[in-house]
PDB file of C-alpha atoms in Angstrom:
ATOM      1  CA  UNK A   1      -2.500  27.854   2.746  1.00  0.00           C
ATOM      2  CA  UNK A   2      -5.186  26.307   0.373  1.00  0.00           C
ATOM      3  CA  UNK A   3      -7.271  23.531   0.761  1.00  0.00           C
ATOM      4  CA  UNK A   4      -6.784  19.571   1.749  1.00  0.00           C
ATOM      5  CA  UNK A   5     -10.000  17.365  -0.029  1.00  0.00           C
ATOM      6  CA  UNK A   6     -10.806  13.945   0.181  1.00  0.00           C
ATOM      7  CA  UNK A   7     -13.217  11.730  -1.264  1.00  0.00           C
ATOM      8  CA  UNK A   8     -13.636   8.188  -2.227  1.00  0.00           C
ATOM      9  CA  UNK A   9     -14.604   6.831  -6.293  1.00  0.00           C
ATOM     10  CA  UNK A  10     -14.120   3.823  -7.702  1.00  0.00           C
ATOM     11  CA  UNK A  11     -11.564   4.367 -10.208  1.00  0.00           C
ATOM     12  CA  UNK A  12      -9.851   0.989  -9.417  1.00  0.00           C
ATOM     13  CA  UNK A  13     -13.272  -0.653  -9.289  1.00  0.00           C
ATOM     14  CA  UNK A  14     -13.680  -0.583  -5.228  1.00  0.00           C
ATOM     15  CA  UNK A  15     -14.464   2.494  -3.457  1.00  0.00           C
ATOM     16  CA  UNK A  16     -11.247   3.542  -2.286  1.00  0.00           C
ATOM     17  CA  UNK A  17     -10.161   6.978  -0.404  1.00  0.00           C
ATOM     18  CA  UNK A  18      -8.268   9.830  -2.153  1.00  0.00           C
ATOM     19  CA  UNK A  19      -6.913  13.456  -1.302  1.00  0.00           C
ATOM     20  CA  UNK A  20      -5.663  16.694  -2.554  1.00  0.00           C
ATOM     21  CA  UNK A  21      -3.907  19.206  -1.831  1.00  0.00           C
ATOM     22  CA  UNK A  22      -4.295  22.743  -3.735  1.00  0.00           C
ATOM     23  CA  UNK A  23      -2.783  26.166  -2.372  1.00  0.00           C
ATOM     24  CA  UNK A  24      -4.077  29.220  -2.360  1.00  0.00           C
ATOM     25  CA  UNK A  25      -3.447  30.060  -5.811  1.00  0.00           C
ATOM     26  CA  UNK A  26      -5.324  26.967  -6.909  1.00  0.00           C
ATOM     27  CA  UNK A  27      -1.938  24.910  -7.474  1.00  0.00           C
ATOM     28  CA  UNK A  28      -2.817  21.530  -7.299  1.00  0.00           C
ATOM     29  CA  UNK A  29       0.087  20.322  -4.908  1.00  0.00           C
ATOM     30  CA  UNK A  30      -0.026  16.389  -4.486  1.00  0.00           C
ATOM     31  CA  UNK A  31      -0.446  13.924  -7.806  1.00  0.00           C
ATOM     32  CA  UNK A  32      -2.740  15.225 -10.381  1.00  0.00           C
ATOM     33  CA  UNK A  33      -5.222  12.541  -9.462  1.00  0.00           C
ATOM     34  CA  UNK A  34      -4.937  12.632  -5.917  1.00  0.00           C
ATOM     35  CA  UNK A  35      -2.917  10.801  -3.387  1.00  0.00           C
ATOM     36  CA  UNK A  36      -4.390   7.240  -2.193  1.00  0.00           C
ATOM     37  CA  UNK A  37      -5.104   7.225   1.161  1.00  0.00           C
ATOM     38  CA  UNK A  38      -6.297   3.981   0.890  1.00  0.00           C
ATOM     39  CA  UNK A  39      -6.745   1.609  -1.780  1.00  0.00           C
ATOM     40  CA  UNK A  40      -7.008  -1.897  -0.610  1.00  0.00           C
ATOM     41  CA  UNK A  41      -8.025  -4.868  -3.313  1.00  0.00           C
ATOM     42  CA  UNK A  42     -11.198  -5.912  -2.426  1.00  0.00           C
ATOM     43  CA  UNK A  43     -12.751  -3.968   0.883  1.00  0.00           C
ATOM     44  CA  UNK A  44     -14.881  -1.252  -0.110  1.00  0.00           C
ATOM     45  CA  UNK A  45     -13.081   2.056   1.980  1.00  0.00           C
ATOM     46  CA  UNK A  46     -16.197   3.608   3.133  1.00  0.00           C
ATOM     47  CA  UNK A  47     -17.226   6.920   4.511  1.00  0.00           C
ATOM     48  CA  UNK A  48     -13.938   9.310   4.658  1.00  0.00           C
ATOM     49  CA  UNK A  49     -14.234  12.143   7.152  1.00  0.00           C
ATOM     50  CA  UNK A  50     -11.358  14.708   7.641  1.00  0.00           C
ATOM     51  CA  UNK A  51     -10.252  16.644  10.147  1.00  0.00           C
ATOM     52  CA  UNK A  52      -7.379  19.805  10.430  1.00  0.00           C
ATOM     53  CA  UNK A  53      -4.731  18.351  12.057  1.00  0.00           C
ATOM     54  CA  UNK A  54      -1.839  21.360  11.958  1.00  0.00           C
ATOM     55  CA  UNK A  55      -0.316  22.984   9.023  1.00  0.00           C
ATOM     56  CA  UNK A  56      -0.847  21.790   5.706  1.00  0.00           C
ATOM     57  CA  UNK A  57      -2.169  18.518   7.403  1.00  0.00           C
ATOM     58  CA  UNK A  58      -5.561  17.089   8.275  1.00  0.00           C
ATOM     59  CA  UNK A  59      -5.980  13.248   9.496  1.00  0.00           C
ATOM     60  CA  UNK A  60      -8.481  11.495   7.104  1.00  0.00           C
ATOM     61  CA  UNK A  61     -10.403   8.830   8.966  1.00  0.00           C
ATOM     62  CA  UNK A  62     -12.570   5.709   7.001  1.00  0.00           C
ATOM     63  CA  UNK A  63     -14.170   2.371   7.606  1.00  0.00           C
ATOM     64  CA  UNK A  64     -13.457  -0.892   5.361  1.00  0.00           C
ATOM     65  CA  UNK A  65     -14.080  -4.318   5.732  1.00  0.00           C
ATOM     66  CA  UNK A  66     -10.376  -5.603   4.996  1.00  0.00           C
ATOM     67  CA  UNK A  67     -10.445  -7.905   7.783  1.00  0.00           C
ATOM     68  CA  UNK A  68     -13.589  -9.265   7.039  1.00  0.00           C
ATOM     69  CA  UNK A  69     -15.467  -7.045   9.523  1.00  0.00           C
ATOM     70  CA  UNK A  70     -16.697  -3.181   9.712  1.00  0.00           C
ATOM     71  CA  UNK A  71     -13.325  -1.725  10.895  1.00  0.00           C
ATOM     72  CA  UNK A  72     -12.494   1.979  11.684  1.00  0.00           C
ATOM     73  CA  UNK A  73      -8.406   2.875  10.136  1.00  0.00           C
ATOM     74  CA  UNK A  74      -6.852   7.195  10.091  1.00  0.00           C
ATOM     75  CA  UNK A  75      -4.075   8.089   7.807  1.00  0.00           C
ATOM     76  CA  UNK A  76      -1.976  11.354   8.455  1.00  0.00           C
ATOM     77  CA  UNK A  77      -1.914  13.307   5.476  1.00  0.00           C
ATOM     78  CA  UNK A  78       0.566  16.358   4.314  1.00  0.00           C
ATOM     79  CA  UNK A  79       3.378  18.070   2.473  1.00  0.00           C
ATOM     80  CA  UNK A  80       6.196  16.883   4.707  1.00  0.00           C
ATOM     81  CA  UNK A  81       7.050  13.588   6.204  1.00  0.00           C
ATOM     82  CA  UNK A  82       6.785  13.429  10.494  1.00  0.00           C
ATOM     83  CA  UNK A  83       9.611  11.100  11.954  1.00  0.00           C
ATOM     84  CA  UNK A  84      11.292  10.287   8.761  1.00  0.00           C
ATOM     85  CA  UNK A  85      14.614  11.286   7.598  1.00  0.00           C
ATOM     86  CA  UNK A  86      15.688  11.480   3.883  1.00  0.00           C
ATOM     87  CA  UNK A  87      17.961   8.773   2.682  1.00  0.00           C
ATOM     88  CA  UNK A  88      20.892  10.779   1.129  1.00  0.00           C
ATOM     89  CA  UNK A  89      21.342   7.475  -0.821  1.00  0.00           C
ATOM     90  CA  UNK A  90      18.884   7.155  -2.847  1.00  0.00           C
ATOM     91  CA  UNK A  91      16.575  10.400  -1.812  1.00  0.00           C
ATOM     92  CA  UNK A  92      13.430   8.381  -1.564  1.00  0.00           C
ATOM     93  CA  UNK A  93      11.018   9.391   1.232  1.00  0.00           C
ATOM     94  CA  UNK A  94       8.145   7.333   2.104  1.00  0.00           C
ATOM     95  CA  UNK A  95       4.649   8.834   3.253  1.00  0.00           C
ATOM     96  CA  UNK A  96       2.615   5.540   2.650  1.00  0.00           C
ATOM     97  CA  UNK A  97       2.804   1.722   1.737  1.00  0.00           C
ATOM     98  CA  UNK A  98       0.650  -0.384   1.795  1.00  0.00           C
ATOM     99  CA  UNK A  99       0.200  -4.477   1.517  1.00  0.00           C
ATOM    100  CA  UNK A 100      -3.032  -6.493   1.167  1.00  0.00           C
ATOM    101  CA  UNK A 101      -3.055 -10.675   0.439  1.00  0.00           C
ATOM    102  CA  UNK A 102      -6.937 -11.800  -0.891  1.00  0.00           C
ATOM    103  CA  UNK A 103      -7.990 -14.290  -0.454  1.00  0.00           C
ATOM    104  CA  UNK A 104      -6.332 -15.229   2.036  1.00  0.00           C
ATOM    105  CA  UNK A 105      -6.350 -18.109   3.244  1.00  0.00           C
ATOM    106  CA  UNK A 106      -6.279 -19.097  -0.523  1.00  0.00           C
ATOM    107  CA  UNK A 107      -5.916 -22.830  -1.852  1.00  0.00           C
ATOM    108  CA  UNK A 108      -4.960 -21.968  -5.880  1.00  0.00           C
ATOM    109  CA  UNK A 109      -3.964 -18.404  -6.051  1.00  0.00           C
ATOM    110  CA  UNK A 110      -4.413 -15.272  -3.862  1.00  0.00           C
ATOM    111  CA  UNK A 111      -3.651 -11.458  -5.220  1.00  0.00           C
ATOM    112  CA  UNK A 112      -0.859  -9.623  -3.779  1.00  0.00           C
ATOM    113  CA  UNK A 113      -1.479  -5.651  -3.959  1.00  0.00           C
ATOM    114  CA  UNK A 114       0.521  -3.273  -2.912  1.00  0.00           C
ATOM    115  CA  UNK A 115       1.005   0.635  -2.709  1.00  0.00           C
ATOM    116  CA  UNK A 116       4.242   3.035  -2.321  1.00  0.00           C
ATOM    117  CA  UNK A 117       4.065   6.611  -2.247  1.00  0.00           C
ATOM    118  CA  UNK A 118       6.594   8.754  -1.947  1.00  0.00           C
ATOM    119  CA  UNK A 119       7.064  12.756  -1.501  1.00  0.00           C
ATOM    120  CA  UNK A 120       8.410  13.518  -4.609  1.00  0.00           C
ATOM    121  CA  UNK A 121      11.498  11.658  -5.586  1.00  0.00           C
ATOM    122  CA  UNK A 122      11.556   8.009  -7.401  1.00  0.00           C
ATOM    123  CA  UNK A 123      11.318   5.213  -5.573  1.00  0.00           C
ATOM    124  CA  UNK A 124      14.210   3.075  -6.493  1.00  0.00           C
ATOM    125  CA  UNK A 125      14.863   0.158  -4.228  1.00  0.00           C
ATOM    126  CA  UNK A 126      11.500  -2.279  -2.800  1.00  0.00           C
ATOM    127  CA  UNK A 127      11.693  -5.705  -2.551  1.00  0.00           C
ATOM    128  CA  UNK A 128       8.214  -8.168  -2.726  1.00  0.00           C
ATOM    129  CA  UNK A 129       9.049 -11.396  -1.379  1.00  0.00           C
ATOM    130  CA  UNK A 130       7.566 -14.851   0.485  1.00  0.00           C
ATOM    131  CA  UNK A 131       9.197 -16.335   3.401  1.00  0.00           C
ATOM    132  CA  UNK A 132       8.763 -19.500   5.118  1.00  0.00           C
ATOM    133  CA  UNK A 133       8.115 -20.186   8.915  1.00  0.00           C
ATOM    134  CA  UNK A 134      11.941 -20.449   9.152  1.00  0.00           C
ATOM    135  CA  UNK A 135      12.784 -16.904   7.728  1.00  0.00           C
ATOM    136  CA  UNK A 136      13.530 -18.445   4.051  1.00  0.00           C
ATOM    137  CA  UNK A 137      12.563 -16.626   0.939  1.00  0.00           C
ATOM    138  CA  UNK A 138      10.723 -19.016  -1.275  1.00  0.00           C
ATOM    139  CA  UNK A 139       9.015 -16.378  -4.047  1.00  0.00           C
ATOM    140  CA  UNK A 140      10.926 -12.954  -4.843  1.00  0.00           C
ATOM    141  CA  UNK A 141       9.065 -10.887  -7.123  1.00  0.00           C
ATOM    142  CA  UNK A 142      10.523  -8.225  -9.291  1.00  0.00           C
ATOM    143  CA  UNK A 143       9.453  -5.068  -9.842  1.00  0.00           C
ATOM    144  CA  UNK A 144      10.693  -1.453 -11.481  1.00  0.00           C
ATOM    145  CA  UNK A 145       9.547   1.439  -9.510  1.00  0.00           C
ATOM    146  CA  UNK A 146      10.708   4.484 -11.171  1.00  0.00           C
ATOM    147  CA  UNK A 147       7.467   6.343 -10.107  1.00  0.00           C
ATOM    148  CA  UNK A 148       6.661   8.751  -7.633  1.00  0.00           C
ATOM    149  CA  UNK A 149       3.408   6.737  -6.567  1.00  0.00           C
ATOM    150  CA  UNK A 150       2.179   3.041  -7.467  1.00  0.00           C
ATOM    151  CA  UNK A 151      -0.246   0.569  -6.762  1.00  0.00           C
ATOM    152  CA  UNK A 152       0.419  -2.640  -8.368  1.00  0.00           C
ATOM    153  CA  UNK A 153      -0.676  -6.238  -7.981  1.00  0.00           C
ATOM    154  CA  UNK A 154       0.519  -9.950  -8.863  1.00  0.00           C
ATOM    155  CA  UNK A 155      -1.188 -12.707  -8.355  1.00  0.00           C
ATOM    156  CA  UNK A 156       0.797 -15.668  -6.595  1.00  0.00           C
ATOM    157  CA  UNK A 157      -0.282 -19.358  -7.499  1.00  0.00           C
ATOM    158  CA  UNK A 158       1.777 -20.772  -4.678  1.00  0.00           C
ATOM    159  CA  UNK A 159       5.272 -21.913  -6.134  1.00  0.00           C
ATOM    160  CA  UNK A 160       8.312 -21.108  -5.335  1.00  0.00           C
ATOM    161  CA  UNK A 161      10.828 -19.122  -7.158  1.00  0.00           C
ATOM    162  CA  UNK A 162      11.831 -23.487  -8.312  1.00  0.00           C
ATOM    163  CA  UNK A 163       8.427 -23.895  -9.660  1.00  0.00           C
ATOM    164  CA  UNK A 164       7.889 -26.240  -7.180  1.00  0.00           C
ATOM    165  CA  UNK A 165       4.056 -26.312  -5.033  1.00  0.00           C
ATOM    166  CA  UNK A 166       5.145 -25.116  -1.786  1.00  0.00           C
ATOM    167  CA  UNK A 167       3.412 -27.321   1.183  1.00  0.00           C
ATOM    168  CA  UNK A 168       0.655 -26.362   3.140  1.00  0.00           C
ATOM    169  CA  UNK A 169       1.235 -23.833   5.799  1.00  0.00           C
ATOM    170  CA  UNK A 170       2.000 -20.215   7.135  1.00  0.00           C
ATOM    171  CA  UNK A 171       3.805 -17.868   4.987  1.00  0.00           C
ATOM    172  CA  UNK A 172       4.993 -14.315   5.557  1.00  0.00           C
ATOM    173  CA  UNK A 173       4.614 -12.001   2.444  1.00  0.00           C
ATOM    174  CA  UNK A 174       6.644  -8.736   3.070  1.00  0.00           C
ATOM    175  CA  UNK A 175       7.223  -5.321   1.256  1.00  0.00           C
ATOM    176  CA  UNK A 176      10.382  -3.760   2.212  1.00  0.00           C
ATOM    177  CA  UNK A 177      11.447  -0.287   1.132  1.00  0.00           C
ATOM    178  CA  UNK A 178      14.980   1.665   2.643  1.00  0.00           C
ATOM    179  CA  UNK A 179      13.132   2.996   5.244  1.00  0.00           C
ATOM    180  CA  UNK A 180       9.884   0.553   5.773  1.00  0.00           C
ATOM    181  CA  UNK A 181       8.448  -2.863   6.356  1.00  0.00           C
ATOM    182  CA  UNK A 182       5.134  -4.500   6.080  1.00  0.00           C
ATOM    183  CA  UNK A 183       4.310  -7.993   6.662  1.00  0.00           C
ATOM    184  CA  UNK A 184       1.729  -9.603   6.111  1.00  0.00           C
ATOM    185  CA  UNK A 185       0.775 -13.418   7.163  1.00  0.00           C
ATOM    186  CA  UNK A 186      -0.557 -16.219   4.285  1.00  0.00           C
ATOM    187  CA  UNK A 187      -2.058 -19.384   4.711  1.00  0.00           C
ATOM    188  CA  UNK A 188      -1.436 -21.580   2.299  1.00  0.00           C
ATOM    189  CA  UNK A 189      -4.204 -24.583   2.448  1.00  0.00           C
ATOM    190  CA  UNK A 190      -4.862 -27.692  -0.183  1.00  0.00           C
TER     191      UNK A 190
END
């Protein structure tokens, strides 16, 4: 049934991981650039090793320093989603998101990047937003899909959707799609 490659470049200026999948015929099958595996803002993805995992799947395996340290992470690749359903709604499945906060902790403004890809139809409906330790939002951030795949980035100075300096403190920054949720924690220092 073809061929699944990976590799790592620095097209977004790290080194981040990539994959493709071409049939038989030579049919490139995935996005003409290649699917991100992984493509984090600042840790340099290291390393990608590959293995067959079952039918028109492999599991692609890297190290990166995300956390600050040398840390091992896998992604499942393929041409079908495992333990997802379709949303008849707005036919949007999922195969990866991703959401990274650097610096962090930050003091005057930290970068917000995050990644959806999908298997083929438009994404439609995400929301970006920062909530305080009591579960209110305080910064909603708008964004238009219409893409199959995206990575995109804003860079949060620490106000709230007032314009006001929010205080210092714990924040939760999370990317919700119809079928996902990632959270990820913020300190927020003077």
């Amino acid at each position: 049934s073809g061929a699944i490659i990976c590799w790592q470049d620095k097209r977004s200026g790290n080194w981040d991981v990539y994959a493709q999948h071409i049939d038989s015929s030579g049919t490139i099958l995935w996005d003409t650039n290649g699917m991100p595996v992984c493509a984090v803002v600042d840790p340099n993805d290291r390393h990608p090793e590959m293995i067959v995992s079952d039918s028109n799947r492999a599991i692609i395996c890297w190290v990166d320093y995300r956390s600050g340290q040398v840390r091992s992470y896998a992604q499942k690749v393929g041409d079908e989603i495992i333990g997802i359903k379709e949303n008849s709604e707005n036919r949007c499945l999922i195969t990866d998101i991703r959401l990274n906060v650097y610096p962090n902790p930050f003091s005057e403004k930290t970068t917000i990047r995050f990644m959806i890809h999908d298997t083929g139809y438009m994404i439609e409906k995400f929301s970006l937003d920062v909530y305080d330790a009591s579960g209110r939002v305080i910064k909603s951030f708008d964004h238009n899909a219409n893409k199959r795949s995206f990575t995109n980035e804003v860079i949060w100075d620490g106000e709230s959707d007032n314009g006001i300096k929010i205080s210092s403190g714990v924040y939760f920054c999370i990317l919700a799609t119809e079928s996902n949720k990632l959270v990820e924690k913020i300190l927020y220092v003077k």
